[in-house]
Short mmCIF file of C-alpha atoms in Angstrom, two decimals:
data_model
loop_
_atom_site.label_atom_id
_atom_site.label_comp_id
_atom_site.label_asym_id
_atom_site.label_seq_id
_atom_site.Cartn_x
_atom_site.Cartn_y
_atom_site.Cartn_z
CA MET A 196 85.60 241.65 25.81
CA PRO A 197 85.39 241.81 29.48
CA VAL A 198 81.90 239.90 29.23
CA LYS A 199 83.37 236.77 27.32
CA THR A 200 85.83 236.18 30.06
CA THR A 201 83.35 236.37 32.87
CA LYS A 202 81.26 233.55 31.15
CA LYS A 203 84.15 231.41 30.67
CA VAL A 204 85.14 231.84 34.48
CA THR A 205 81.88 231.52 35.61
CA ASN A 206 81.42 228.36 33.50
CA LYS A 207 84.54 226.94 34.91
CA LYS A 208 83.58 227.80 38.51
CA VAL A 209 80.18 226.14 37.79
CA VAL A 210 81.75 222.99 36.60
CA LYS A 211 84.28 222.78 39.34
CA GLU A 212 81.58 223.16 41.94
CA GLU A 213 79.51 220.67 40.28
CA THR A 214 82.32 217.98 39.87
CA LYS A 215 84.05 218.52 43.26
CA PRO A 216 81.35 217.15 45.26
CA ALA A 217 80.88 214.04 43.00
CA VAL A 218 84.52 213.26 42.73
CA GLU A 219 85.84 214.28 46.02
CA VAL A 220 83.29 213.90 48.86
CA LYS A 221 81.60 210.59 47.63
CA PRO A 222 84.56 208.51 47.18
CA ALA A 223 85.81 209.45 50.49
CA GLU A 224 82.79 208.14 52.32
CA GLU A 225 82.49 205.04 50.14
CA LYS A 226 86.21 204.32 51.05
CA LYS A 227 85.53 204.77 54.82
CA ALA A 228 82.51 202.81 54.56
CA SER A 229 83.87 199.72 52.75
CA ALA A 230 87.26 199.98 55.02
CA LYS A 231 84.70 199.66 57.92
CA LYS A 232 82.78 196.88 56.51
CA ALA A 233 85.91 195.14 55.67
CA ILE A 234 87.25 195.33 59.24
CA ALA A 235 83.87 194.31 60.52
CA ALA A 236 83.64 191.28 57.98
CA LYS A 237 87.28 190.25 59.09
CA LYS A 238 86.30 190.18 62.82
CA ALA A 239 83.23 188.72 62.72
CA PRO A 240 84.26 185.62 60.54
CA ALA A 241 87.51 185.43 62.59
CA LYS A 242 85.58 184.75 65.89
CA LYS A 243 83.32 182.39 64.13
CA ALA A 244 86.15 180.50 62.53
CA GLU A 245 87.48 180.19 65.92
CA ALA A 246 84.11 178.84 67.15
CA LYS A 247 83.41 176.50 64.53
CA PRO A 248 86.73 174.42 65.02
CA VAL A 249 85.84 174.15 68.73
CA GLU A 250 82.37 173.03 67.83
CA GLU A 251 83.62 170.47 65.03
CA LYS A 252 85.95 169.04 67.64
CA LYS A 253 83.26 168.70 70.29
CA ALA A 254 80.90 167.24 67.55
CA LEU A 255 83.73 164.67 66.45
CA ALA A 256 83.94 163.54 70.01
CA LYS A 257 80.03 162.79 69.93
CA LYS A 258 80.37 161.31 66.53
CA VAL A 259 78.30 163.63 65.21
CA THR A 260 80.18 165.65 62.43
CA LYS A 261 77.60 166.79 59.82
CA PRO A 262 75.17 168.42 62.14
CA ALA A 263 77.87 171.08 63.14
CA VAL A 264 78.23 172.02 59.49
CA GLU A 265 74.58 172.19 58.82
CA VAL A 266 74.41 174.74 61.76
CA LYS A 267 77.18 176.89 60.40
CA GLU A 268 75.17 176.96 57.08
CA GLU A 269 72.33 178.04 59.11
CA VAL A 270 74.48 181.03 60.88
CA LYS A 271 75.55 182.38 57.40
CA PRO A 272 72.20 183.93 56.27
CA VAL A 273 72.18 185.71 59.69
CA GLU A 274 75.57 187.11 59.01
CA GLU A 275 74.70 188.37 55.56
CA LYS A 276 71.53 190.01 56.90
CA LYS A 277 73.72 191.93 59.08
CA ALA A 278 76.27 192.60 56.54
CA THR A 279 73.45 194.05 54.46
CA THR A 280 72.10 196.21 57.39
CA ALA A 281 75.72 197.40 58.02
CA LYS A 282 75.85 198.57 54.37
CA LYS A 283 72.62 200.88 55.05
CA ALA A 284 73.56 202.04 58.29
CA PRO A 285 75.98 204.99 58.99
CA ALA A 286 79.60 204.42 60.47
CA LYS A 287 77.97 204.39 64.29
CA LYS A 288 75.75 201.74 63.32
CA ALA A 289 78.39 199.70 61.70
CA THR A 290 80.35 200.02 64.85
CA ALA A 291 77.24 198.98 66.89
CA ALA A 292 76.80 196.08 64.33
CA LYS A 293 80.38 195.02 65.07
CA LYS A 294 79.44 194.44 68.75
CA ALA A 295 75.99 192.99 68.20
CA PRO A 296 77.25 189.93 65.96
CA THR A 297 79.89 189.21 68.33
CA LYS A 298 77.59 188.88 71.36
CA LYS A 299 75.11 186.89 69.16
CA ALA A 300 77.85 184.76 67.92
CA GLU A 301 79.15 184.08 71.41
CA ALA A 302 75.82 183.14 72.49
CA LYS A 303 74.67 181.05 69.47
CA PRO A 304 77.38 178.67 69.73
CA VAL A 305 76.12 177.67 73.20
CA GLU A 306 72.78 176.90 71.80
CA ASP A 307 74.62 175.07 68.80
CA LYS A 308 76.59 173.02 71.15
CA LYS A 309 73.03 171.93 72.87
CA ALA A 310 71.47 171.66 69.55
CA PRO A 311 73.56 168.86 68.30
CA ALA A 312 73.15 166.77 71.27
CA LYS A 313 69.43 167.08 71.35
CA LYS A 314 69.67 166.62 67.69
CA ALA A 315 71.94 163.61 68.10
CA THR A 316 69.55 161.98 70.18
CA ALA A 317 66.50 162.41 68.03
CA ALA A 318 68.12 161.72 64.67
CA LYS A 319 64.93 161.05 63.22
CA LYS A 320 63.94 165.06 62.86
CA THR A 321 66.42 166.09 60.07
CA PRO A 322 67.22 164.44 56.89
CA ALA A 323 70.87 164.97 56.91
CA LYS A 324 71.18 163.56 60.35
CA LYS A 325 68.89 160.55 59.20
CA ALA A 326 71.42 159.65 56.64
CA GLU A 327 74.37 159.91 59.01
CA ALA A 328 72.53 157.99 61.41
CA LYS A 329 71.67 155.46 58.98
CA SER A 330 75.21 154.77 57.55
CA VAL A 331 76.68 154.49 61.13
CA GLU A 332 73.67 152.27 61.85
CA GLU A 333 74.47 150.40 58.66
CA LYS A 334 78.08 150.28 59.56
CA LYS A 335 77.46 148.78 62.96
CA ALA A 336 74.97 146.45 61.75
CA SER A 337 77.43 145.49 59.00
CA ALA A 338 80.04 144.85 61.57
CA LYS A 339 77.70 142.86 63.99
CA LYS A 340 76.32 140.82 60.94
CA THR A 341 79.98 139.93 59.80
CA THR A 342 80.84 138.74 63.50
CA ALA A 343 77.56 137.26 64.38
CA PRO A 344 77.30 134.80 61.37
CA LYS A 345 80.54 133.48 62.14
CA LYS A 346 79.90 133.00 65.89
CA ILE A 347 76.54 131.81 65.43
CA PRO A 348 77.23 128.86 63.04
CA ALA A 349 80.24 128.00 64.54
CA LYS A 350 78.08 127.36 68.01
CA LYS A 351 75.84 125.52 66.35
CA ALA A 352 78.22 123.63 64.22
CA GLU A 353 79.99 122.72 67.54
CA ALA A 354 76.50 121.97 69.38
CA LYS A 355 75.39 119.63 67.13
CA PRO A 356 78.35 117.06 66.77
CA VAL A 357 78.75 117.13 70.55
CA GLU A 358 75.14 116.29 70.77
CA GLU A 359 74.95 113.64 68.18
CA LYS A 360 78.28 112.07 69.87
CA LYS A 361 77.06 112.13 73.28
CA ALA A 362 73.68 110.55 71.97
CA PRO A 363 75.53 107.44 70.71
CA ALA A 364 77.91 107.19 73.55
CA LYS A 365 75.12 107.03 76.24
CA LYS A 366 73.51 104.40 74.22
CA THR A 367 76.73 102.40 73.90
CA THR A 368 77.28 102.74 77.71
CA THR A 369 74.06 101.53 78.30
CA LYS A 370 74.44 98.64 76.24
CA LYS A 371 77.61 97.58 77.66
CA ALA A 372 76.07 97.97 81.06
CA THR A 373 73.49 95.33 80.16
CA THR A 374 76.00 93.26 78.44
CA LYS A 375 78.36 92.99 81.53
CA LYS A 376 74.93 92.04 83.61
CA VAL A 377 74.09 89.63 81.08
CA THR A 378 77.86 88.12 80.76
CA THR A 379 77.80 87.84 84.41
CA LYS A 380 74.75 86.11 85.19
CA LYS A 381 75.14 83.72 82.08
CA MET A 382 78.84 83.17 81.36
CA THR A 383 80.51 80.85 83.60
CA LYS A 384 84.02 81.61 85.34
CA GLU A 385 85.66 79.18 82.90
CA GLU A 386 84.38 80.98 80.08
CA GLN A 387 85.60 84.45 81.09
CA TYR A 388 88.87 82.95 81.67
CA ALA A 389 89.02 81.49 78.17
CA LYS A 390 88.55 85.11 76.69
CA LEU A 391 91.52 86.32 78.36
CA SER A 392 94.78 87.07 76.78
CA LEU A 393 98.15 85.42 77.53
CA ASP A 394 99.53 88.83 78.48
CA THR A 395 96.46 89.48 80.81
CA CYS A 396 96.91 86.06 82.48
CA LEU A 397 100.39 87.00 83.19
CA ASP A 398 99.34 90.47 84.70
CA LEU A 399 96.78 88.59 86.98
CA ALA A 400 99.37 86.11 88.14
CA LYS A 401 101.56 89.00 89.32
CA ALA A 402 98.69 90.52 91.31
CA MET A 403 98.17 86.89 92.67
CA SER A 404 101.93 87.61 93.97
CA MET A 405 103.22 84.83 91.51
CA ASP A 406 106.65 85.06 90.18
CA VAL A 407 106.31 83.47 86.99
CA THR A 408 107.14 84.39 83.24
CA ARG A 409 106.31 82.50 80.08
CA ASP A 410 109.76 80.93 79.69
CA SER A 411 109.68 79.85 83.45
CA ILE A 412 106.55 77.76 82.74
CA ILE A 413 108.03 76.50 79.55
CA GLN A 414 110.74 75.25 81.43
CA GLN A 415 108.38 73.59 83.70
CA LEU A 416 106.40 71.89 80.64
CA ILE A 417 109.68 70.57 79.05
CA LEU A 418 110.06 68.49 82.11
CA ASN A 419 106.37 67.59 82.82
CA PRO A 420 104.36 68.30 79.71
CA ASP A 421 100.86 67.78 81.97
CA VAL A 422 99.15 70.95 82.25
CA LYS A 423 97.19 70.13 85.11
CA SER A 424 100.15 68.80 87.08
CA VAL A 425 102.23 71.88 86.45
CA SER A 426 99.07 74.11 87.60
CA LYS A 427 98.96 72.17 90.76
CA ASP A 428 102.51 72.79 91.62
CA LEU A 429 102.29 76.55 91.08
CA ILE A 430 99.18 76.62 93.14
CA ASN A 431 101.04 74.77 95.80
CA LYS A 432 104.00 76.75 95.66
CA TYR A 433 102.40 80.16 96.08
CA GLN A 434 99.74 79.00 98.35
CA LEU A 435 97.03 80.31 96.17
CA THR A 436 94.11 77.92 97.44
CA GLY A 437 91.06 79.94 98.90
CA LYS A 438 93.50 83.14 99.05
CA PHE A 439 91.47 85.08 96.22
CA ASN A 440 87.56 85.05 95.32
CA PHE A 441 86.52 85.21 91.70
CA GLU A 442 83.46 87.58 92.55
CA GLU A 443 85.35 90.17 95.03
CA ASP A 444 88.98 90.01 93.06
CA GLY A 445 88.03 89.09 89.73
CA TYR A 446 90.55 85.89 89.65
CA ASP A 447 91.41 82.88 91.87
CA GLU A 448 93.71 79.96 91.79
CA GLY A 449 91.67 78.52 88.87
CA LEU A 450 93.31 81.32 86.57
CA VAL A 451 96.86 79.20 87.17
CA GLU A 452 95.56 76.58 85.05
CA VAL A 453 94.24 78.81 82.23
CA LEU A 454 97.71 80.52 82.19
CA VAL A 455 99.60 77.34 81.91
CA SER A 456 97.27 76.15 79.03
CA LYS A 457 97.64 79.37 76.91
CA VAL A 458 101.63 78.83 77.35
CA PHE A 459 101.62 75.44 76.21
CA GLU A 460 99.31 76.56 73.29
CA THR A 461 101.38 79.48 72.40
CA ALA A 462 104.93 78.20 73.05
CA ASP A 463 107.50 78.27 70.15
CA ILE A 464 108.74 75.09 71.10
CA LYS A 465 106.23 72.39 72.24
CA PRO A 466 107.27 70.67 75.32
CA GLN A 467 108.07 67.00 74.88
CA LYS A 468 108.19 64.15 76.86
CA ALA A 469 111.74 62.48 77.74
CA GLU A 470 111.18 59.91 74.89
CA ASP A 471 110.16 62.29 72.07
CA LEU A 472 113.51 64.43 73.17
CA GLN A 473 115.66 61.12 72.54
CA ALA A 474 114.21 60.58 69.35
CA ASP A 475 114.81 63.97 68.13
CA VAL A 476 118.53 64.06 69.61
CA ASN A 477 119.12 60.50 67.66
CA ARG A 478 117.88 61.94 64.62
CA ALA A 479 120.09 64.85 64.75
CA LEU A 480 123.23 62.80 65.28
CA ASN A 481 122.53 60.68 62.50
CA TYR A 482 121.89 63.55 60.03
CA THR A 483 124.26 63.89 56.95
CA PHE A 484 125.00 67.22 55.17
CA THR A 485 122.84 67.41 51.97
CA ASP A 486 122.06 71.02 50.37
CA VAL A 487 121.79 74.43 51.48
CA VAL A 488 118.12 74.40 52.07
CA ALA A 489 117.85 70.92 53.78
CA ASP A 490 120.70 71.73 56.04
CA GLY A 491 119.23 75.16 56.67
CA ASP A 492 115.73 73.42 57.82
CA GLU A 493 117.88 70.76 59.85
CA TYR A 494 119.71 73.55 61.75
CA LYS A 495 116.24 75.17 62.93
CA ALA A 496 115.12 71.83 64.24
CA GLN A 497 118.27 71.03 66.17
CA PHE A 498 118.28 74.78 67.46
CA ASP A 499 114.78 73.75 68.96
CA THR A 500 116.03 70.55 70.24
CA MET A 501 119.15 72.25 71.79
CA ARG A 502 117.08 74.77 73.37
CA LYS A 503 114.85 72.30 75.31
CA VAL A 504 118.08 70.68 76.22
CA LEU A 505 119.34 73.98 77.75
CA MET A 506 116.11 74.38 79.82
CA ILE A 507 116.28 71.32 81.07
CA ALA A 508 119.65 71.78 82.55
CA GLN A 509 118.75 75.17 83.63
CA HIS A 510 115.62 73.96 85.38
CA LYS A 511 117.42 71.14 87.06
CA ASP A 512 120.48 73.30 87.91
CA ILE A 513 122.70 70.71 86.10
CA HIS A 514 126.34 71.79 85.22
CA ASP A 515 127.87 68.79 84.01
CA SER A 516 126.73 67.10 80.49
CA LYS A 517 127.09 63.51 82.09
CA LYS A 518 124.48 64.12 84.63
CA LEU A 519 122.18 65.64 82.10
CA ASP A 520 122.82 62.65 80.04
CA GLU A 521 121.53 60.54 82.97
CA GLU A 522 118.49 62.76 83.19
CA ILE A 523 117.21 62.88 79.90
CA GLY A 524 118.99 59.78 78.24
CA ILE A 525 120.89 61.46 75.48
CA ASP A 526 124.49 61.73 74.59
CA VAL A 527 124.67 65.70 75.39
CA GLU A 528 128.10 66.31 74.26
CA LYS A 529 127.89 64.36 70.87
CA PHE A 530 124.66 66.63 70.36
CA VAL A 531 126.31 69.68 71.03
CA GLU A 532 129.44 69.08 68.92
CA GLU A 533 127.31 68.01 65.90
CA PHE A 534 125.09 71.04 66.25
CA MET A 535 128.05 73.43 66.27
CA ASN A 536 129.34 71.46 62.93
CA LEU A 537 126.12 72.49 61.25
CA ALA A 538 125.83 75.82 62.43
CA TYR A 539 129.36 76.55 61.07
CA SER A 540 128.39 75.08 57.68
CA VAL A 541 125.04 77.02 57.52
CA LEU A 542 125.95 80.15 58.83
CA LYS A 543 128.38 80.78 56.22
CA THR A 544 125.59 81.76 53.86
CA TRP A 545 123.11 83.34 56.18
CA LYS A 546 122.91 86.74 57.57
CA TYR A 547 125.12 88.56 59.90
CA GLU A 548 122.27 88.76 62.57
CA ASP A 549 122.00 84.90 62.62
CA VAL A 550 125.56 84.74 63.52
CA ASP A 551 125.28 87.19 66.36
CA TYR A 552 122.14 85.16 67.70
CA TYR A 553 123.66 81.79 67.37
CA GLU A 554 127.08 83.52 69.28
CA HIS A 555 124.86 84.18 72.36
CA PHE A 556 122.98 81.43 72.38
CA ILE A 557 125.97 78.63 72.10
CA TYR A 558 127.65 80.41 74.66
CA ALA A 559 124.71 80.04 77.06
CA VAL A 560 124.88 76.39 76.39
CA LEU A 561 128.43 76.00 77.25
CA SER A 562 128.13 78.43 80.21
CA GLN A 563 125.59 76.10 81.59
CA LEU A 564 127.77 72.69 81.03
CA GLU A 565 131.00 73.72 82.36
CA ASP A 566 132.76 70.44 81.31
CA LEU A 567 131.77 71.31 77.63
CA HIS A 568 132.94 75.10 78.11
CA ASP A 569 136.50 74.00 78.91
CA THR A 570 136.73 71.42 75.92
CA TYR A 571 134.99 73.51 73.12
CA ARG A 572 135.88 77.10 74.34
CA ASN A 573 138.71 77.73 71.56
CA ARG A 574 137.13 75.90 69.01
CA ILE A 575 133.70 77.84 69.50
CA MET A 576 135.42 80.86 69.73
CA MET A 577 137.35 80.57 66.32
CA ASP A 578 134.06 79.33 64.36
CA VAL A 579 132.43 82.62 65.52
CA ALA A 580 135.35 84.64 64.48
CA ASP A 581 135.49 82.98 61.16
CA LEU A 582 132.09 83.53 60.36
CA TYR A 583 132.35 87.26 61.53
CA ILE A 584 135.06 87.64 59.14
CA LEU A 585 133.26 85.92 56.24
CA HIS A 586 130.73 88.47 56.71
CA GLY A 587 132.78 91.37 56.50
CA ASP A 588 133.31 92.30 60.18
CA TYR A 589 137.09 91.97 60.21
CA GLY A 590 137.79 93.93 63.39
CA LEU A 591 135.42 91.72 65.86
CA GLY A 592 137.04 88.64 63.72
CA ASP A 593 140.58 89.95 64.35
CA ALA A 594 139.79 90.84 67.87
CA ASP A 595 138.66 87.25 68.73
CA TYR A 596 141.43 85.75 67.19
CA GLY A 597 143.98 87.97 68.99
CA TYR A 598 142.45 87.12 72.22
CA ILE A 599 142.76 83.21 71.59
CA LEU A 600 146.20 83.66 70.52
CA ARG A 601 147.10 85.45 73.76
CA GLU A 602 145.42 82.85 76.03
CA ASN A 603 147.09 79.83 74.54
CA GLN A 604 150.66 78.50 74.53
CA ILE A 605 150.32 76.17 71.36
CA LYS A 606 149.55 78.53 68.51
CA ASP A 607 150.03 76.63 65.21
CA TYR A 608 146.50 75.58 64.72
CA ILE A 609 145.13 78.88 65.67
CA TYR A 610 147.38 80.66 63.33
CA TYR A 611 146.58 77.88 60.79
CA ARG A 612 142.82 78.35 61.01
CA TYR A 613 143.29 82.39 61.10
CA ALA A 614 145.50 82.59 58.23
CA SER A 615 143.21 80.12 56.19
CA ILE A 616 139.98 82.03 56.67
CA TYR A 617 141.50 84.86 54.93
CA GLU A 618 142.48 82.91 51.94
CA GLY A 619 139.06 83.47 50.29
CA VAL A 620 138.68 86.75 51.66
CA ASP A 621 142.17 88.61 51.43
CA LYS A 622 145.29 86.64 50.28
CA ASP A 623 147.76 89.14 51.02
CA LYS A 624 146.51 89.25 54.86
CA ALA A 625 146.49 85.63 54.87
CA LYS A 626 150.32 85.62 54.01
CA GLN A 627 150.98 88.30 56.64
CA ILE A 628 149.16 86.29 59.19
CA ALA A 629 151.40 83.01 58.13
CA ASN A 630 154.41 85.02 58.27
CA GLN A 631 153.59 86.41 61.87
CA ALA A 632 152.99 82.55 62.99
CA LEU A 633 156.68 81.61 61.99
CA GLN A 634 157.69 83.64 65.25
CA PHE A 635 156.17 80.95 67.27
CA VAL A 636 155.66 78.08 65.09
CA ASP A 637 158.63 75.78 63.42
CA ASP A 638 158.81 72.58 61.93
CA ARG A 639 158.06 70.77 65.37
CA PHE A 640 154.55 71.82 65.26
CA THR A 641 151.66 69.76 63.73
CA TYR A 642 150.54 72.46 61.66
CA TYR A 643 153.64 74.22 60.58
CA PRO A 644 153.38 72.53 57.13
CA ASN A 645 149.76 74.23 56.37
CA ILE A 646 151.16 77.33 57.48
CA ILE A 647 153.94 77.38 54.88
CA THR A 648 151.27 76.39 52.42
CA VAL A 649 149.51 79.49 52.81
CA LEU A 650 152.49 81.40 52.93
CA GLU A 651 153.88 80.33 49.62
CA GLY A 652 150.27 80.08 47.98
#
């Protein structure tokens, strides 16, 4: 019995002795080694991770990004080798391995910093850098190409038309220069004057200190339709003989006759002799009203004749119709009255602007001939007021009649005219005007019955 127990104990002890080192010793060493390796592995990548961003930042500043990544890939195999050696070495070697990689890691980034700079300059050595350099160069090249084609064709497009425009311009200038030389040699002074316009002649006349206008020359031509005679009068008046030289100034006294002849040719009213003017006035005095068209044509003809009469009176400084009769041999007062009758009849159907134009013209005639102004002042004012009312300008027509009524003591005829013109426009207003007239007009006045007719109508 004791023998059996010893065998069992010994077997247990043997088993315990064999299993304890395998279970207890080896795992402890492996745990320590793995812990140390983990610590070493943590420290080494931490420093490398810190170094890498710095390198990457500097590499980005230099516009070289991918080479820094490649350097990191080259460093990793070294780390792996060190890690394998650290596994084989004991704990002391592992600590030494910790210090060694830190120094190498610190030393290598300096080399790595220098390496990208060198590699960036020599971009042809590595294929990765070539790819990057090519992509960067392609981007720059594409940017330049996109801008360059815009600038180059624009410059070419601008340069060509300028050259093309300049070329014909130079040719034309040379041609003009030659033509000027030819004209000065071949064309006479009279031929050059003939090519001038009327406005240019008037401007040159002002340059010669002549105070003349187209209308003033027409007035002289009405009195004396001889162009040469009027030209001599102007030359003598402004003392132009020998004062200007055509070769130096571009004009001389010969321009005056050219100016007068151009005015004569372009005048709306052709200057006439005294006998011609008398014939026109006699025809106007014998005219009888026919129809709207014929009356309109006659009004235009008489308007032109009346303008000639006014110009003569203004040029001769005549303010009395009797003196003007002696000057031109016509009955001016009869002609003015006939003209006003025709105008009053025709302008009822014409435009408002024609009435306005006639008003200014007839007042100019009456202002020049003062004796006729006193005689026909009220009559012409009522004529114009009637025409304004018939054309719808009641305000201006009423204002004219109001002025006439205030300025005259005898009001029966004025009220009758005022009320009768509104009969065809506004009967109520016509009756209102006739009723107002009864405050100043009674049966003693000549036109009292006419006013009563309007009031009862």
